PDB file of C-alpha atoms in Angstrom:
ATOM      1  CA  MET R 752     -26.101 -39.346  20.710  1.00 70.00           C
ATOM      2  CA  SER R 753     -23.140 -38.464  22.338  1.00 75.00           C
ATOM      3  CA  GLU R 754     -21.940 -34.504  22.290  1.00 74.00           C
ATOM      4  CA  LYS R 755     -18.945 -36.088  19.966  1.00 74.00           C
ATOM      5  CA  GLY R 756     -21.565 -37.268  17.071  1.00 75.00           C
ATOM      6  CA  ILE R 757     -23.700 -33.615  17.654  1.00 76.00           C
ATOM      7  CA  LEU R 758     -20.906 -31.919  17.282  1.00 76.00           C
ATOM      8  CA  LEU R 759     -19.881 -34.381  13.476  1.00 75.00           C
ATOM      9  CA  GLN R 760     -23.315 -33.723  12.564  1.00 78.00           C
ATOM     10  CA  ILE R 761     -22.659 -29.871  12.895  1.00 75.00           C
ATOM     11  CA  VAL R 762     -19.561 -29.979  11.195  1.00 78.00           C
ATOM     12  CA  ASN R 763     -21.001 -32.115   7.886  1.00 75.00           C
ATOM     13  CA  LYS R 764     -23.865 -30.040   7.636  1.00 77.00           C
ATOM     14  CA  GLU R 765     -22.203 -26.861   8.401  1.00 76.00           C
ATOM     15  CA  LEU R 766     -19.290 -27.422   6.126  1.00 73.00           C
ATOM     16  CA  PHE R 767     -21.765 -28.403   3.252  1.00 72.00           C
ATOM     17  CA  HIS R 768     -23.686 -25.366   3.521  1.00 73.00           C
ATOM     18  CA  GLY R 769     -20.805 -23.369   4.668  1.00 69.00           C
ATOM     19  CA  CYS R 770     -19.665 -23.700   1.295  1.00 70.00           C
ATOM     20  CA  LEU R 771     -22.557 -22.952  -1.144  1.00 75.00           C
ATOM     21  CA  SER R 772     -23.340 -19.837   1.100  1.00 80.00           C
ATOM     22  CA  GLU R 773     -22.898 -16.272  -0.486  1.00 87.00           C
ATOM     23  CA  ASN R 774     -23.033 -14.697   3.793  1.00 90.00           C
ATOM     24  CA  LEU R 775     -19.995 -13.465   4.926  1.00 93.00           C
ATOM     25  CA  GLY R 776     -20.968 -12.685   8.562  1.00 93.00           C
ATOM     26  CA  LEU R 777     -20.309 -13.330  11.735  1.00 94.00           C
ATOM     27  CA  TYR R 778     -23.963 -14.796  13.153  1.00 90.00           C
ATOM     28  CA  SER R 779     -24.421 -16.837  10.395  1.00 85.00           C
ATOM     29  CA  GLY R 780     -22.014 -16.736   7.632  1.00 90.00           C
ATOM     30  CA  LYS R 781     -18.222 -17.991   6.378  1.00 93.00           C
ATOM     31  CA  MET R 782     -16.512 -15.601   9.133  1.00 95.00           C
ATOM     32  CA  GLY R 783     -18.571 -17.275  11.920  1.00 92.00           C
ATOM     33  CA  LEU R 784     -18.343 -20.721  10.307  1.00 92.00           C
ATOM     34  CA  SER R 785     -14.729 -20.451  10.499  1.00 94.00           C
ATOM     35  CA  VAL R 786     -14.098 -19.305  13.967  1.00 95.00           C
ATOM     36  CA  PHE R 787     -16.313 -22.527  14.605  1.00 91.00           C
ATOM     37  CA  LEU R 788     -14.200 -25.094  12.429  1.00 93.00           C
ATOM     38  CA  TYR R 789     -11.052 -23.618  14.170  1.00 96.00           C
ATOM     39  CA  HIS R 790     -12.695 -23.904  17.864  1.00 93.00           C
ATOM     40  CA  TYR R 791     -13.659 -27.664  16.726  1.00 91.00           C
ATOM     41  CA  SER R 792      -9.860 -28.021  14.881  1.00 94.00           C
ATOM     42  CA  ARG R 793      -8.528 -27.903  18.496  1.00 95.00           C
ATOM     43  CA  PHE R 794     -10.649 -29.358  20.647  1.00 92.00           C
ATOM     44  CA  THR R 795     -10.331 -32.546  17.976  1.00 91.00           C
ATOM     45  CA  ASP R 796      -6.541 -31.866  16.883  1.00 95.00           C
ATOM     46  CA  ASN R 797      -7.255 -32.282  14.019  1.00 93.00           C
ATOM     47  CA  MET R 798      -5.854 -29.373  11.641  1.00 95.00           C
ATOM     48  CA  LEU R 799      -8.362 -30.589   8.455  1.00 93.00           C
ATOM     49  CA  PHE R 800     -10.240 -28.020   9.831  1.00 92.00           C
ATOM     50  CA  ALA R 801      -8.102 -25.701  10.756  1.00 96.00           C
ATOM     51  CA  ASP R 802      -6.723 -25.466   6.917  1.00 95.00           C
ATOM     52  CA  PHE R 803     -10.467 -25.550   5.585  1.00 92.00           C
ATOM     53  CA  ALA R 804     -11.170 -22.496   8.213  1.00 95.00           C
ATOM     54  CA  GLY R 805      -8.181 -20.505   6.889  1.00 95.00           C
ATOM     55  CA  GLU R 806      -9.996 -21.325   3.380  1.00 94.00           C
ATOM     56  CA  LEU R 807     -13.032 -19.802   4.683  1.00 94.00           C
ATOM     57  CA  ILE R 808     -10.943 -16.655   5.492  1.00 95.00           C
ATOM     58  CA  ASP R 809      -9.341 -16.070   3.027  1.00 93.00           C
ATOM     59  CA  GLU R 810     -12.703 -16.406   0.653  1.00 92.00           C
ATOM     60  CA  VAL R 811     -14.005 -13.779   3.439  1.00 93.00           C
ATOM     61  CA  CYS R 812     -11.394 -11.529   3.123  1.00 92.00           C
ATOM     62  CA  GLU R 813     -11.397 -11.819  -1.054  1.00 91.00           C
ATOM     63  CA  SER R 814     -15.239 -11.150  -1.118  1.00 89.00           C
ATOM     64  CA  ILE R 815     -15.136  -7.709   0.893  1.00 87.00           C
ATOM     65  CA  TYR R 816     -16.743  -5.118  -1.076  1.00 80.00           C
ATOM     66  CA  ASP R 817     -17.978  -1.351  -0.748  1.00 76.00           C
ATOM     67  CA  GLY R 818     -21.604  -2.608  -0.636  1.00 85.00           C
ATOM     68  CA  ILE R 819     -21.203  -5.008   2.516  1.00 93.00           C
ATOM     69  CA  SER R 820     -22.594  -3.557   5.667  1.00 95.00           C
ATOM     70  CA  LEU R 821     -21.311  -2.181   9.010  1.00 96.00           C
ATOM     71  CA  SER R 822     -23.513  -4.701  10.885  1.00 97.00           C
ATOM     72  CA  PHE R 823     -21.805  -7.152  13.439  1.00 96.00           C
ATOM     73  CA  SER R 824     -24.494  -9.668  12.073  1.00 94.00           C
ATOM     74  CA  SER R 825     -23.432 -10.028   9.081  1.00 94.00           C
ATOM     75  CA  GLY R 826     -21.181  -7.134   7.686  1.00 96.00           C
ATOM     76  CA  LEU R 827     -17.830  -6.009   7.921  1.00 97.00           C
ATOM     77  CA  SER R 828     -17.457  -4.651  11.615  1.00 97.00           C
ATOM     78  CA  GLY R 829     -18.425  -8.470  12.771  1.00 97.00           C
ATOM     79  CA  ILE R 830     -16.204  -9.725  10.032  1.00 97.00           C
ATOM     80  CA  GLY R 831     -12.815  -7.116  12.081  1.00 96.00           C
ATOM     81  CA  TRP R 832     -14.055  -8.201  15.334  1.00 97.00           C
ATOM     82  CA  GLY R 833     -13.785 -11.899  13.977  1.00 97.00           C
ATOM     83  CA  LEU R 834     -10.403 -11.699  12.513  1.00 97.00           C
ATOM     84  CA  GLU R 835      -9.390 -10.181  15.737  1.00 96.00           C
ATOM     85  CA  TYR R 836     -10.743 -12.499  18.010  1.00 97.00           C
ATOM     86  CA  LEU R 837      -9.439 -15.914  15.949  1.00 97.00           C
ATOM     87  CA  ALA R 838      -5.888 -13.859  16.118  1.00 95.00           C
ATOM     88  CA  LYS R 839      -6.070 -12.721  19.921  1.00 95.00           C
ATOM     89  CA  ASN R 840      -7.031 -16.742  20.519  1.00 97.00           C
ATOM     90  CA  ARG R 841      -3.879 -17.348  18.118  1.00 96.00           C
ATOM     91  CA  PHE R 842      -6.197 -19.393  15.534  1.00 97.00           C
ATOM     92  CA  ILE R 843      -4.667 -17.189  12.852  1.00 95.00           C
ATOM     93  CA  GLU R 844      -1.485 -14.768  12.227  1.00 91.00           C
ATOM     94  CA  ILE R 845      -2.138 -11.816  10.526  1.00 86.00           C
ATOM     95  CA  ASP R 846       0.221  -9.895   8.558  1.00 76.00           C
ATOM     96  CA  ASP R 847      -1.772  -7.833   6.233  1.00 68.00           C
ATOM     97  CA  ASN R 848      -3.464  -4.940   7.336  1.00 73.00           C
ATOM     98  CA  SER R 849      -5.285  -4.233   4.198  1.00 80.00           C
ATOM     99  CA  VAL R 850      -9.071  -5.715   5.190  1.00 84.00           C
ATOM    100  CA  PHE R 851      -8.121  -3.943   8.046  1.00 89.00           C
ATOM    101  CA  ALA R 852      -8.015  -0.843   6.484  1.00 88.00           C
ATOM    102  CA  ASP R 853     -11.046  -1.226   4.224  1.00 88.00           C
ATOM    103  CA  ILE R 854     -12.794  -1.802   7.180  1.00 92.00           C
ATOM    104  CA  ASN R 855     -11.809   1.102   8.988  1.00 93.00           C
ATOM    105  CA  TYR R 856     -12.409   3.519   5.938  1.00 91.00           C
ATOM    106  CA  LYS R 857     -15.999   2.632   6.166  1.00 93.00           C
ATOM    107  CA  ILE R 858     -16.611   3.138   9.604  1.00 95.00           C
ATOM    108  CA  LEU R 859     -14.943   6.855   9.245  1.00 95.00           C
ATOM    109  CA  GLU R 860     -17.340   7.748   6.834  1.00 94.00           C
ATOM    110  CA  ILE R 861     -20.028   7.589   9.365  1.00 95.00           C
ATOM    111  CA  ASN R 862     -20.451  10.080  12.449  1.00 96.00           C
ATOM    112  CA  PRO R 863     -21.422   8.115  15.293  1.00 96.00           C
ATOM    113  CA  ASP R 864     -23.320  11.609  16.512  1.00 95.00           C
ATOM    114  CA  ASN R 865     -25.462  10.889  13.410  1.00 95.00           C
ATOM    115  CA  VAL R 866     -26.081   6.990  13.804  1.00 95.00           C
ATOM    116  CA  ARG R 867     -29.812   6.355  14.293  1.00 95.00           C
ATOM    117  CA  ASP R 868     -29.408   2.831  15.012  1.00 96.00           C
ATOM    118  CA  CYS R 869     -27.280   1.858  18.270  1.00 96.00           C
ATOM    119  CA  SER R 870     -27.929  -1.779  18.781  1.00 95.00           C
ATOM    120  CA  PHE R 871     -25.409  -4.309  18.555  1.00 95.00           C
ATOM    121  CA  ALA R 872     -25.966  -6.599  15.471  1.00 94.00           C
ATOM    122  CA  LYS R 873     -26.373  -4.158  13.370  1.00 96.00           C
ATOM    123  CA  GLY R 874     -26.094  -0.367  14.663  1.00 96.00           C
ATOM    124  CA  LEU R 875     -23.155   1.690  16.201  1.00 97.00           C
ATOM    125  CA  GLU R 876     -22.658  -0.929  19.547  1.00 97.00           C
ATOM    126  CA  GLY R 877     -21.769  -3.625  17.290  1.00 97.00           C
ATOM    127  CA  ILE R 878     -18.531  -1.125  15.342  1.00 97.00           C
ATOM    128  CA  SER R 879     -17.930   0.259  18.688  1.00 97.00           C
ATOM    129  CA  THR R 880     -17.101  -3.386  19.974  1.00 97.00           C
ATOM    130  CA  TYR R 881     -15.041  -3.771  16.191  1.00 97.00           C
ATOM    131  CA  VAL R 882     -12.799  -0.571  17.065  1.00 96.00           C
ATOM    132  CA  HIS R 883     -12.124  -0.884  20.506  1.00 95.00           C
ATOM    133  CA  ALA R 884     -10.824  -4.984  19.635  1.00 95.00           C
ATOM    134  CA  HIS R 885      -8.661  -3.795  16.536  1.00 94.00           C
ATOM    135  CA  ILE R 886      -7.679  -0.627  19.228  1.00 92.00           C
ATOM    136  CA  SER R 887      -6.306  -3.172  21.667  1.00 91.00           C
ATOM    137  CA  ALA R 888      -4.874  -5.676  19.262  1.00 90.00           C
ATOM    138  CA  GLY R 889      -2.519  -2.504  18.440  1.00 85.00           C
ATOM    139  CA  ARG R 890      -2.547  -2.804  14.748  1.00 77.00           C
ATOM    140  CA  MET R 891      -0.445  -0.102  13.555  1.00 69.00           C
ATOM    141  CA  GLY R 892      -1.981   0.283  10.184  1.00 68.00           C
ATOM    142  CA  LYS R 893      -2.815   2.880   7.534  1.00 67.00           C
ATOM    143  CA  ILE R 894      -6.076   3.804   9.309  1.00 71.00           C
ATOM    144  CA  LEU R 895      -6.378   5.060  12.306  1.00 80.00           C
ATOM    145  CA  PHE R 896      -9.530   5.658  13.863  1.00 91.00           C
ATOM    146  CA  PRO R 897      -8.841   9.667  15.225  1.00 93.00           C
ATOM    147  CA  PRO R 898      -9.294  10.207  19.305  1.00 92.00           C
ATOM    148  CA  ALA R 899     -12.377  12.618  18.871  1.00 95.00           C
ATOM    149  CA  PHE R 900     -14.114   9.510  16.732  1.00 96.00           C
ATOM    150  CA  ILE R 901     -13.154   6.927  19.801  1.00 95.00           C
ATOM    151  CA  GLN R 902     -14.961   9.661  21.991  1.00 95.00           C
ATOM    152  CA  SER R 903     -17.932  10.121  20.365  1.00 96.00           C
ATOM    153  CA  LEU R 904     -18.448   6.353  19.862  1.00 96.00           C
ATOM    154  CA  ASP R 905     -18.231   6.174  23.786  1.00 95.00           C
ATOM    155  CA  GLY R 906     -20.487   8.631  24.363  1.00 95.00           C
ATOM    156  CA  ARG R 907     -22.915   6.617  22.572  1.00 95.00           C
ATOM    157  CA  CYS R 908     -22.594   2.978  23.332  1.00 94.00           C
ATOM    158  CA  LEU R 909     -19.971   0.471  25.426  1.00 91.00           C
ATOM    159  CA  PRO R 910     -18.386  -2.015  23.703  1.00 92.00           C
ATOM    160  CA  LYS R 911     -18.651  -6.040  24.815  1.00 94.00           C
ATOM    161  CA  THR R 912     -16.132  -8.020  25.789  1.00 94.00           C
ATOM    162  CA  ASP R 913     -15.517 -11.340  23.852  1.00 93.00           C
ATOM    163  CA  SER R 914     -17.722 -13.354  25.855  1.00 93.00           C
ATOM    164  CA  MET R 915     -20.610 -10.725  25.924  1.00 93.00           C
ATOM    165  CA  VAL R 916     -20.609 -11.310  22.296  1.00 93.00           C
ATOM    166  CA  TRP R 917     -20.796 -14.996  22.017  1.00 89.00           C
ATOM    167  CA  ASP R 918     -23.455 -14.843  24.879  1.00 88.00           C
ATOM    168  CA  GLU R 919     -25.664 -12.526  21.653  1.00 88.00           C
ATOM    169  CA  ILE R 920     -24.376 -14.611  19.024  1.00 84.00           C
ATOM    170  CA  LEU R 921     -25.458 -17.510  20.782  1.00 81.00           C
ATOM    171  CA  GLN R 922     -28.556 -16.433  21.556  1.00 80.00           C
ATOM    172  CA  GLU R 923     -29.267 -15.278  17.531  1.00 66.00           C
ATOM    173  CA  LYS R 924     -32.921 -17.471  17.268  1.00 53.00           C
ATOM    174  CA  ASN R 925     -33.397 -17.436  13.247  1.00 56.00           C
ATOM    175  CA  VAL R 926     -30.956 -21.011  13.402  1.00 50.00           C
ATOM    176  CA  ASP R 927     -31.587 -24.651  12.546  1.00 53.00           C
ATOM    177  CA  GLY R 928     -31.905 -26.959  14.901  1.00 51.00           C
ATOM    178  CA  LEU R 929     -27.535 -27.897  13.460  1.00 45.00           C
ATOM    179  CA  SER R 930     -26.084 -25.272  13.597  1.00 48.00           C
ATOM    180  CA  TRP R 931     -22.416 -24.300  15.155  1.00 47.00           C
ATOM    181  CA  GLN R 932     -24.644 -21.311  17.132  1.00 47.00           C
ATOM    182  CA  ASN R 933     -26.735 -24.493  18.979  1.00 48.00           C
TER     183      ASN R 933
END
């Protein structure tokens, strides 16, 4: 089967399952699927996929709740990074910083010096990657990260670049053969 045929199979499968999923995350949830669909829309020059991705983004932003983890793989830092990635690559425009305020409030509740898990997918390195992406986007919102907080993060781990993030996500082992990660 051709590369385009395989991509179309993946899109069809993911569109069906993406609608049903409760997972909001970047690795295997609605945030990750929306990033894939925006890229696919640009690849095929078909705005229908971008429209669907936009609907998923709206669902993600409306579904963020207090109990969601800070993890990069399935939580707030990955969702925040995904939004920043989409804006940086001109897939979306972000007019309202309220979703970032919710994410940033939760992140500021932690003390980086006391976090045990420094891993990327679930720990401090993923949080640091989001914080640096957010800062580099120059968003002026109500919730800013104090210099001491950033210094504490930087003392514990290094943020990943966009290409490093995608390498990490695409190395995920627990994915279906017809997944956007493949």
